[in-house]
Amino acid sequence: MIAPTELTGQSDGHLTALSGNHRLQPEAASAFLSMQAAAKEAGFDLQPASTFRDFARQQKIWNDKFNGLRPVLDADSRPMDISTLSVEQRCRAILRWSALPGASRHHWGTDLDVYDPDLLSEGKKLHLEPWEYERGGYFYALTRWLDVNMARYGFYRPFVNDAGGVAVEPWHLSYFPLSEKLSTQLTPKLLLSAWEGQEIAGYDWLSTHLDEVFQRYITVCKGAPSCIG
């Protein structure tokens, strides 16, 4: 278990360096490095695109999207005109692709987004959108390798089934031995406590509907080994 402030991204004492500015919990980092070495033997340069993200960073992402300063995508990865949406509609649209500040799995030090820079076409930018990882996309071969191999290193994809909540994220891996335990620690009460004194766009609607938001976007079974057998 980790401290509540670590769970919500407001402190980082649970982390160790992975590479560059990337950080994970020590056990998750060790497992990823082992998987990275195996991927290299198979011809892939498996790299983290994003690992730990603190509360302030997630807060900026959320608030910028809510206020139209950062694109919000629809179910087909197309930018939406968020100015036409109600507060509830904005929150739900953002929650399809981005976690609430304090509720992101990237706070935990167990989750990361991955890609292979060698497979990215020259002159192209990484978008972290499903089409890049699906058949015909840059990283489809890497996706298939991870399908077969990631579980032996303890990783799985938490966002693999789209049930109308969070969209499918084939790039997002989670270290199951740690993240499964942490997922039970995060509660609406703890999240509201983390929000005290913070600017959270859409707060009034979110705080009123937080139990339903948790059920649909945060604590639903997202493809963990314990869920899918």
C-alpha positions as semicolon CSV with decimal commas, in nm:
position;residue;x (nm);y (nm);z (nm)
1;M;0,000;0,000;0,000
2;I;0,105;0,360;-0,055
3;A;0,011;0,681;0,125
4;P;-0,312;0,861;0,026
5;T;-0,113;1,157;-0,109
6;E;0,091;0,918;-0,325
7;L;-0,226;0,749;-0,450
8;T;-0,366;1,085;-0,562
9;G;-0,043;1,213;-0,717
10;Q;0,023;1,478;-0,453
11;S;0,353;1,326;-0,339
12;D;0,608;1,098;-0,506
13;G;0,799;0,912;-0,236
14;H;0,687;0,577;-0,379
15;L;0,879;0,619;-0,705
16;T;1,217;0,536;-0,854
17;A;1,379;0,653;-1,178
18;L;1,312;0,444;-1,489
19;S;1,470;0,640;-1,775
20;G;1,494;1,009;-1,849
21;N;1,218;1,181;-1,654
22;H;1,011;0,864;-1,632
23;R;0,940;0,713;-1,291
24;L;0,757;0,408;-1,156
25;Q;0,740;0,214;-0,833
26;P;1,059;0,002;-0,798
27;E;0,885;-0,333;-0,852
28;A;0,699;-0,207;-1,157
29;A;1,015;-0,048;-1,298
30;S;1,207;-0,374;-1,261
31;A;0,931;-0,570;-1,433
32;F;0,915;-0,321;-1,719
33;L;1,291;-0,331;-1,774
34;S;1,273;-0,711;-1,798
35;M;0,991;-0,687;-2,051
36;Q;1,180;-0,417;-2,240
37;A;1,483;-0,646;-2,270
38;A;1,265;-0,928;-2,403
39;A;1,105;-0,691;-2,652
40;K;1,450;-0,586;-2,772
41;E;1,539;-0,950;-2,840
42;A;1,221;-0,971;-3,047
43;G;1,322;-0,664;-3,249
44;F;1,124;-0,392;-3,072
45;D;1,242;-0,076;-2,900
46;L;0,977;-0,069;-2,626
47;Q;0,982;0,275;-2,465
48;P;0,767;0,465;-2,216
49;A;0,578;0,763;-2,356
50;S;0,434;0,852;-2,016
51;T;0,476;0,707;-1,668
52;F;0,410;0,891;-1,340
53;R;0,200;1,204;-1,375
54;D;0,144;1,420;-1,069
55;F;-0,179;1,580;-0,950
56;A;-0,088;1,926;-1,079
57;R;-0,018;1,795;-1,429
58;Q;-0,344;1,597;-1,440
59;Q;-0,529;1,900;-1,304
60;K;-0,395;2,118;-1,586
61;I;-0,491;1,858;-1,849
62;W;-0,844;1,837;-1,706
63;N;-0,899;2,211;-1,666
64;D;-0,751;2,293;-2,007
65;K;-0,980;2,041;-2,176
66;F;-1,285;2,164;-1,986
67;N;-1,209;2,524;-2,085
68;G;-1,138;2,449;-2,451
69;L;-0,763;2,508;-2,430
70;R;-0,676;2,150;-2,523
71;P;-0,857;1,923;-2,774
72;V;-1,127;1,686;-2,651
73;L;-1,183;1,389;-2,881
74;D;-1,505;1,209;-2,964
75;A;-1,543;0,831;-2,986
76;D;-1,379;0,834;-3,330
77;S;-1,077;1,039;-3,212
78;R;-1,205;1,355;-3,380
79;P;-1,185;1,693;-3,200
80;M;-1,515;1,814;-3,052
81;D;-1,651;2,168;-3,014
82;I;-1,673;2,155;-2,637
83;S;-1,819;2,508;-2,615
84;T;-2,155;2,369;-2,726
85;L;-2,171;2,116;-2,439
86;S;-2,324;2,141;-2,093
87;V;-2,108;2,094;-1,784
88;E;-2,217;1,731;-1,756
89;Q;-2,152;1,667;-2,125
90;R;-1,807;1,824;-2,100
91;C;-1,714;1,612;-1,800
92;R;-1,832;1,290;-1,964
93;A;-1,656;1,373;-2,291
94;I;-1,327;1,439;-2,112
95;L;-1,360;1,127;-1,896
96;R;-1,365;0,914;-2,212
97;W;-0,994;0,987;-2,258
98;S;-0,861;1,162;-1,947
99;A;-0,881;1,085;-1,577
100;L;-0,988;1,324;-1,307
101;P;-0,702;1,488;-1,115
102;G;-0,633;1,263;-0,819
103;A;-0,795;0,963;-0,991
104;S;-0,542;0,890;-1,265
105;R;-0,374;0,551;-1,259
106;H;-0,060;0,737;-1,367
107;H;-0,040;0,874;-1,012
108;W;0,024;0,527;-0,873
109;G;0,363;0,449;-1,027
110;T;0,225;0,125;-1,170
111;D;0,096;0,239;-1,509
112;L;0,260;0,366;-1,824
113;D;0,193;0,440;-2,190
114;V;0,426;0,264;-2,434
115;Y;0,533;0,285;-2,796
116;D;0,824;0,199;-3,027
117;P;0,994;0,509;-3,170
118;D;1,156;0,299;-3,442
119;L;0,812;0,211;-3,580
120;L;0,689;0,570;-3,595
121;S;0,696;0,691;-3,954
122;E;0,949;0,964;-4,030
123;G;0,810;1,308;-3,964
124;K;0,510;1,174;-3,773
125;K;0,422;1,259;-3,411
126;L;0,299;1,019;-3,147
127;H;-0,069;1,083;-3,071
128;L;-0,157;0,793;-2,839
129;E;-0,475;0,721;-3,032
130;P;-0,620;0,373;-3,101
131;W;-0,558;0,377;-3,477
132;E;-0,181;0,388;-3,419
133;Y;-0,193;0,052;-3,238
134;E;-0,459;-0,126;-3,443
135;R;-0,420;-0,324;-3,765
136;G;-0,258;-0,098;-4,022
137;G;-0,118;0,137;-3,756
138;Y;0,247;0,208;-3,680
139;F;0,256;-0,002;-3,364
140;Y;0,035;-0,296;-3,458
141;A;0,325;-0,543;-3,450
142;L;0,419;-0,419;-3,102
143;T;0,057;-0,454;-2,991
144;R;0,056;-0,817;-3,104
145;W;0,385;-0,889;-2,924
146;L;0,250;-0,737;-2,603
147;D;-0,072;-0,939;-2,639
148;V;0,134;-1,257;-2,616
149;N;0,409;-1,154;-2,375
150;M;0,308;-0,879;-2,132
151;A;0,131;-1,104;-1,880
152;R;0,447;-1,301;-1,804
153;Y;0,599;-0,977;-1,672
154;G;0,288;-0,885;-1,472
155;F;0,138;-0,629;-1,711
156;Y;-0,209;-0,601;-1,859
157;R;-0,420;-0,337;-2,035
158;P;-0,672;-0,180;-1,796
159;F;-0,866;-0,010;-2,075
160;V;-0,931;-0,290;-2,318
161;N;-1,313;-0,300;-2,332
162;D;-1,531;-0,002;-2,421
163;A;-1,854;-0,027;-2,222
164;G;-1,945;0,338;-2,270
165;G;-1,708;0,470;-2,004
166;V;-1,335;0,504;-2,066
167;A;-1,230;0,449;-2,426
168;V;-0,999;0,164;-2,530
169;E;-0,631;0,254;-2,475
170;P;-0,406;-0,016;-2,627
171;W;-0,095;0,185;-2,532
172;H;-0,173;0,188;-2,158
173;L;-0,015;-0,091;-1,953
174;S;-0,057;-0,155;-1,581
175;Y;0,155;-0,364;-1,345
176;F;-0,114;-0,590;-1,201
177;P;0,054;-0,714;-0,878
178;L;0,055;-0,357;-0,744
179;S;-0,222;-0,176;-0,929
180;E;-0,493;-0,427;-0,842
181;K;-0,439;-0,354;-0,472
182;L;-0,421;0,022;-0,522
183;S;-0,746;0,031;-0,718
184;T;-0,931;-0,068;-0,401
185;Q;-0,775;0,218;-0,201
186;L;-0,915;0,500;-0,412
187;T;-1,262;0,611;-0,298
188;P;-1,490;0,908;-0,366
189;K;-1,425;1,032;-0,012
190;L;-1,047;1,023;-0,063
191;L;-1,075;1,201;-0,398
192;L;-1,292;1,478;-0,254
193;S;-1,033;1,523;0,020
194;A;-0,760;1,558;-0,245
195;W;-0,967;1,826;-0,419
196;E;-0,997;2,048;-0,112
197;G;-0,860;2,394;-0,193
198;Q;-0,798;2,295;-0,558
199;E;-0,948;2,439;-0,874
200;I;-1,130;2,151;-1,045
201;A;-1,334;2,253;-1,350
202;G;-1,687;2,115;-1,328
203;Y;-1,649;2,058;-0,954
204;D;-2,014;2,115;-0,862
205;W;-2,144;1,853;-1,106
206;L;-1,858;1,612;-1,037
207;S;-1,892;1,624;-0,659
208;T;-2,268;1,571;-0,681
209;H;-2,236;1,272;-0,916
210;L;-1,904;1,130;-0,797
211;D;-2,038;0,787;-0,697
212;E;-2,175;0,733;-1,048
213;V;-1,856;0,872;-1,204
214;F;-1,652;0,623;-1,002
215;Q;-1,870;0,333;-1,109
216;R;-1,859;0,419;-1,478
217;Y;-1,512;0,564;-1,527
218;I;-1,285;0,465;-1,238
219;T;-1,364;0,140;-1,055
220;V;-1,534;-0,061;-1,327
221;C;-1,366;-0,388;-1,429
222;K;-1,133;-0,283;-1,709
223;G;-0,988;-0,610;-1,828
224;A;-0,775;-0,706;-1,529
225;P;-0,673;-1,073;-1,518
226;S;-0,900;-1,120;-1,217
227;C;-1,193;-1,000;-1,426
228;I;-1,140;-1,184;-1,751
229;G;-0,992;-1,509;-1,627
